[in-house]
Coordinates of C-alpha atoms and ligand atoms in Angstrom, one line a residue:
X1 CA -0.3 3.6 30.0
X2 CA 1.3 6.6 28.5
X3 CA 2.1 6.7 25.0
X4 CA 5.7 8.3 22.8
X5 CA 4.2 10.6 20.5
X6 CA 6.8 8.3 18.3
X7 CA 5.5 5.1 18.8
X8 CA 3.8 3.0 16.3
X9 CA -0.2 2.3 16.8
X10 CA -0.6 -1.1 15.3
X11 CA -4.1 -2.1 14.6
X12 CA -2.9 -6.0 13.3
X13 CA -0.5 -7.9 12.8
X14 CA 0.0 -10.4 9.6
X15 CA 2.6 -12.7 11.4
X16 CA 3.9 -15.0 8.1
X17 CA 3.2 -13.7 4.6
X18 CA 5.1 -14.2 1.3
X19 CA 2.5 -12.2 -0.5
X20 CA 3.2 -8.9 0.7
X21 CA 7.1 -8.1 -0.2
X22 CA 8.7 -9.7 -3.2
X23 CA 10.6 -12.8 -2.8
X24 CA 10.9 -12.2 1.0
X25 CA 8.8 -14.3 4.1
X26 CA 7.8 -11.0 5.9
X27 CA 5.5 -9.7 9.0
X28 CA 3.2 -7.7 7.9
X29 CA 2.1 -4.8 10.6
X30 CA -1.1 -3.0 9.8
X31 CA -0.5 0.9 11.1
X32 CA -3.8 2.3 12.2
X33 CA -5.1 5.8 10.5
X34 CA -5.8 7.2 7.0
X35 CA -7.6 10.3 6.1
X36 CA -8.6 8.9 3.1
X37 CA -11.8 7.3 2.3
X38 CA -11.8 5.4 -0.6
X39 CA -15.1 3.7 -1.2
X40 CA -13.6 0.1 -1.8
X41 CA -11.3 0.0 1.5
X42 CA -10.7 -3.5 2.9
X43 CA -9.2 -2.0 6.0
X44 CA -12.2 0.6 7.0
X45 CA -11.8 -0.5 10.5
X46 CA -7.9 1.1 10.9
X47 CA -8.8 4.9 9.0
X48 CA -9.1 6.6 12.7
X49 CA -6.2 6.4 15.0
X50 CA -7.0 4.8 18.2
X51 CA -6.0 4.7 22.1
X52 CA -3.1 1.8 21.4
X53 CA -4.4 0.2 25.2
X54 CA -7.4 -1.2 22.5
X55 CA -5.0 -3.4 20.7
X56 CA -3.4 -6.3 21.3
X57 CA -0.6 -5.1 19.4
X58 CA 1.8 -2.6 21.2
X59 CA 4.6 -1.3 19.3
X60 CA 6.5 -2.9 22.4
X61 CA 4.8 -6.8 21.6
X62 CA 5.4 -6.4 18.0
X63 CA 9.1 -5.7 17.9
X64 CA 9.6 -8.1 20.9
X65 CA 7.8 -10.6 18.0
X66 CA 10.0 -10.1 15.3
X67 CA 13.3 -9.9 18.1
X68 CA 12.0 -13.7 18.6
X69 CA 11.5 -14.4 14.8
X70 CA 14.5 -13.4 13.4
X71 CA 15.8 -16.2 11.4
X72 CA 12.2 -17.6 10.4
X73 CA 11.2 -14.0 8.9
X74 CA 13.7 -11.7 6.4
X75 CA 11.7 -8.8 6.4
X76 CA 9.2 -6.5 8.0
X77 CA 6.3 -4.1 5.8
X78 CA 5.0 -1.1 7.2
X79 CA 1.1 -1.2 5.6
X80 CA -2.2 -0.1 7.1
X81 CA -4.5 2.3 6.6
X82 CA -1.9 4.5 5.7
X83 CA 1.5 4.3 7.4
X84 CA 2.7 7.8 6.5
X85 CA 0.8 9.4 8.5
X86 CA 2.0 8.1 11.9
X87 CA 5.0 10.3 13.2
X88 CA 6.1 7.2 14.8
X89 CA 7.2 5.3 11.4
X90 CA 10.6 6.7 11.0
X91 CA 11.7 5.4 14.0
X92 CA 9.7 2.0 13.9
X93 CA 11.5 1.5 10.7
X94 CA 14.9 2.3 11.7
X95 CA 14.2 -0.4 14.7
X96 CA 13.4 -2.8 12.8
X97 CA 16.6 -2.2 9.9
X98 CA 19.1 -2.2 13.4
X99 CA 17.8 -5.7 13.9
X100 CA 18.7 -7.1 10.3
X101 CA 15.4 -7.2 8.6
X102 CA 14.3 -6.1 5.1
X103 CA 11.7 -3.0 5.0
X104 CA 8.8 -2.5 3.3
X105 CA 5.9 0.0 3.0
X106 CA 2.9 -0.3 1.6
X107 CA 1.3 3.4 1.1
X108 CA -0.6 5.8 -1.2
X109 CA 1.8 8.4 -1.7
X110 CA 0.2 10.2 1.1
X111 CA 2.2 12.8 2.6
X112 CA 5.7 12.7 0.1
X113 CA 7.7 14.6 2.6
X114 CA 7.4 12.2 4.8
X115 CA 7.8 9.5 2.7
X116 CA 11.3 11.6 1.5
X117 CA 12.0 11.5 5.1
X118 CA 11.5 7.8 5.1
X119 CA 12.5 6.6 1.9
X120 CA 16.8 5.9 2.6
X121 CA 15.8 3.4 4.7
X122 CA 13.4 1.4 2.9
X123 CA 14.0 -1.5 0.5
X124 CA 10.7 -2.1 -1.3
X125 CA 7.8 0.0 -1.4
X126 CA 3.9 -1.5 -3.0
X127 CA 2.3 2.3 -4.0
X128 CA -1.5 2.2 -4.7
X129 CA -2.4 4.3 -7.6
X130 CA -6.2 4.7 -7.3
X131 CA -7.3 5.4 -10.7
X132 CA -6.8 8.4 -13.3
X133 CA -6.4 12.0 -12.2
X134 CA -9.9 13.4 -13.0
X135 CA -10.9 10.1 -10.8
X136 CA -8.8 11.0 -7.8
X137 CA -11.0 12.4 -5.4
X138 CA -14.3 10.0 -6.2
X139 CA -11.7 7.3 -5.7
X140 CA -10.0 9.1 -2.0
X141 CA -13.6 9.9 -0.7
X142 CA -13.7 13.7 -1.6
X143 CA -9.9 14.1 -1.4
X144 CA -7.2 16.2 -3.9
X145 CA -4.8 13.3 -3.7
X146 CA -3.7 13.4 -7.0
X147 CA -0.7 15.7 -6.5
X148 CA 0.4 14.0 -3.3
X149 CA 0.8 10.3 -5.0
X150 CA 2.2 12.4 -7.9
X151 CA 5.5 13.3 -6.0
X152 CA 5.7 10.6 -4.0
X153 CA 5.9 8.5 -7.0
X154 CA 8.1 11.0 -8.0
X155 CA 10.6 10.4 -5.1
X156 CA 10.2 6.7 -5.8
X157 CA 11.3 7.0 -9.5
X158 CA 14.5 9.3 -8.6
X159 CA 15.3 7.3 -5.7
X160 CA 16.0 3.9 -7.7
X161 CA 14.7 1.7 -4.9
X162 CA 12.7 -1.1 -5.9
X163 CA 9.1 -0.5 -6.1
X164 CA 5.9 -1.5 -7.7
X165 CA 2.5 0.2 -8.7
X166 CA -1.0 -1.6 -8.3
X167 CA -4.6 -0.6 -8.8
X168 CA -7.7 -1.9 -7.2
X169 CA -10.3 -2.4 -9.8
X170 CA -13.4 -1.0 -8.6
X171 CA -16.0 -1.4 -11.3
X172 CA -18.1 0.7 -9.8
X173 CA -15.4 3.7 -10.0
X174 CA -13.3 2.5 -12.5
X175 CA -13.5 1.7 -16.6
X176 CA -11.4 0.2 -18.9
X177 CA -10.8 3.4 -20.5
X178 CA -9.7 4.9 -16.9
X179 CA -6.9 2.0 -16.7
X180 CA -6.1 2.6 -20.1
X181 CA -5.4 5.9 -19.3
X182 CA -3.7 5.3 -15.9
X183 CA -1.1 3.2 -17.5
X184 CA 0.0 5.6 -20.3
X185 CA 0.2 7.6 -17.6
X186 CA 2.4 5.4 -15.3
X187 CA 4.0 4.1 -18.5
X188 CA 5.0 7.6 -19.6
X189 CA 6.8 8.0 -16.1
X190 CA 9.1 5.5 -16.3
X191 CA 7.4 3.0 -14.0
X192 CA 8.9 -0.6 -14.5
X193 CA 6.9 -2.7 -12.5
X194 CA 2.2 -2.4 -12.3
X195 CA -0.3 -4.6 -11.1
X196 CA -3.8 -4.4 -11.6
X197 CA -5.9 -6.1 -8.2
X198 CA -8.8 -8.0 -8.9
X199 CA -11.9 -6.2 -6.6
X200 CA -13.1 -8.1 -3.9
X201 CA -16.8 -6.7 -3.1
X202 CA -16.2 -4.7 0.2
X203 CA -19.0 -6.0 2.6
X204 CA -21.3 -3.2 2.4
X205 CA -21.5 -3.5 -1.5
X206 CA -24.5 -5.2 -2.5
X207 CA -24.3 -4.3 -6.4
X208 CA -21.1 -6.1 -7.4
X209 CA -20.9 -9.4 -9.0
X210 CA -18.0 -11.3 -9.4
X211 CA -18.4 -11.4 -13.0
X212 CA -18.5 -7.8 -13.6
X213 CA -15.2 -7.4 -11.3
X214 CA -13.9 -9.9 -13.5
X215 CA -14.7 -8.0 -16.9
X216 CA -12.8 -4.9 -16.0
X217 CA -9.7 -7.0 -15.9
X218 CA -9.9 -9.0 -18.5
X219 CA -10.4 -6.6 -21.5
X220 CA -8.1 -8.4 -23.7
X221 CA -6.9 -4.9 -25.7
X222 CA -6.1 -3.7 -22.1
X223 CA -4.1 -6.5 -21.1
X224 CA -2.3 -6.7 -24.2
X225 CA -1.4 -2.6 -23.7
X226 CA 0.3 -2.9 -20.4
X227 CA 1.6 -6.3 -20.6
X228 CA 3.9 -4.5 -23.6
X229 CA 4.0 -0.7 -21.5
X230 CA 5.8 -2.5 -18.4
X231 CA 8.7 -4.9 -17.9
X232 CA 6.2 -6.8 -15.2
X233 CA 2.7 -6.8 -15.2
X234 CA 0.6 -9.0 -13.9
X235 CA -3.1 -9.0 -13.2
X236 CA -3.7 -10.2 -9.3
X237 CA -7.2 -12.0 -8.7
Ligands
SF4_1 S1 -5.9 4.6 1.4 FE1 -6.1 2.5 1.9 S2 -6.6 2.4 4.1 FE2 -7.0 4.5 3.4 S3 -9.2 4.5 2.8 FE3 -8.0 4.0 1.0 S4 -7.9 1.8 0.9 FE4 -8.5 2.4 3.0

């Protein structure tokens, strides 16, 4: 089957969620690729862009799926791997606006110029901060990706869209002194809403325990610092 060099290579599909856009029942599609490799990725299986013919998810079945679900679902998020780097995504999301829904994108801030490109059209955006600049490339897999989230959060902050900012807390990358850090940082910014995400130990990690996951967010100095520094924050186990 031959492929648009614009369409959308879905990897899966999360068909009801409420947990995924704020205060909206949405469909969640998973966008294969990401260039990053962060060492506590839950969706290793969707970093290389596949032949779309391998999943049961065509662009052309998942729009067809929210065409038949309007009424049941209000909106639509754009996650993955790391949705800014299909091509496709403008278009996808412009589809799914023209049929009524709500848009949202989860991403990394991979990419800012084409999340400029993006951004009129969108009505929530989740953006993962990984951890503290000095931390950034440990935390992408050997990637300068500072910089990159650094405008895009940027664009986010000028734009006045809704968004949020959340951190997965990898103990094994990640201190209480880093998310100190990361939220005087974010703080300083302007940023109104930040999450910090419990770690859940990625398969192949053998050397994390609950409890020490649990430590890193519970520091009670920490939480008491960023539950004053934002106007939501919430820690997400
Ligand atoms: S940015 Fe997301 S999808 Fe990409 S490697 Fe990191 S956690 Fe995985």
């Amino acid at each position: 089957m031959s492929e648009s060099k614009t369409e959308i290579k879905i990897g899966d599909v999360e068909t009801f969620s409420i947990v995924d856009f704020p205060s909206h029942i949405a469909v969640v599609a998973f966008l294969q690729g990401c260039p990053w490799r962060c060492p506590f990725c839950y969706n290793a299986s969707l970093q290389p862009l596949k032949n779309t013919d391998e999943s049961i998810w065509t662009a052309d079945k998942f729009f067809k799926f929210i065409e038949k679900r309007k009424g049941m679902l209000d909106a639509v998020v754009f996650s993955g791997g790391e949705p800014l780097v299909q091509e496709g995504l403008y278009n996808a999301v412009q589809k799914a606006k023209d049929m009524g829904y709500m848009v949202g994108l989860h991403t990394g801030g991979y990419r800012p110029e084409h999340l400029r490109k993006v951004l009129p059209l969108l009505d929530w955006v989740g953006l993962d901060i990984k951890g503290p600049k000095a931390k950034y490339k440990a935390l992408t897999g050997g990637f300068d990706a500072f910089d990159a989230m650094g405008k895009s959060l940027d664009l986010l902050l000028q734009s006045g869209i809704h968004f949020e900012c959340r951190t997965t807390c990898d103990p094994r990358e990640l201190t209480v002194d880093d998310l100190f850090e990361l939220g005087a940082f974010l703080k300083n910014k302007g940023v109104k809403e930040y999450y910090l995400q419990k770690y859940r130990p990625i398969e192949s990690d053998k050397s994390t325990t609950d409890t020490v996951c649990e430590s890193l967010i519970s520091d009670e100095k920490l939480i008491s610092f960023l539950s004053g520094a934002f106007e939501k924050f919430e820690v997400r186990r």
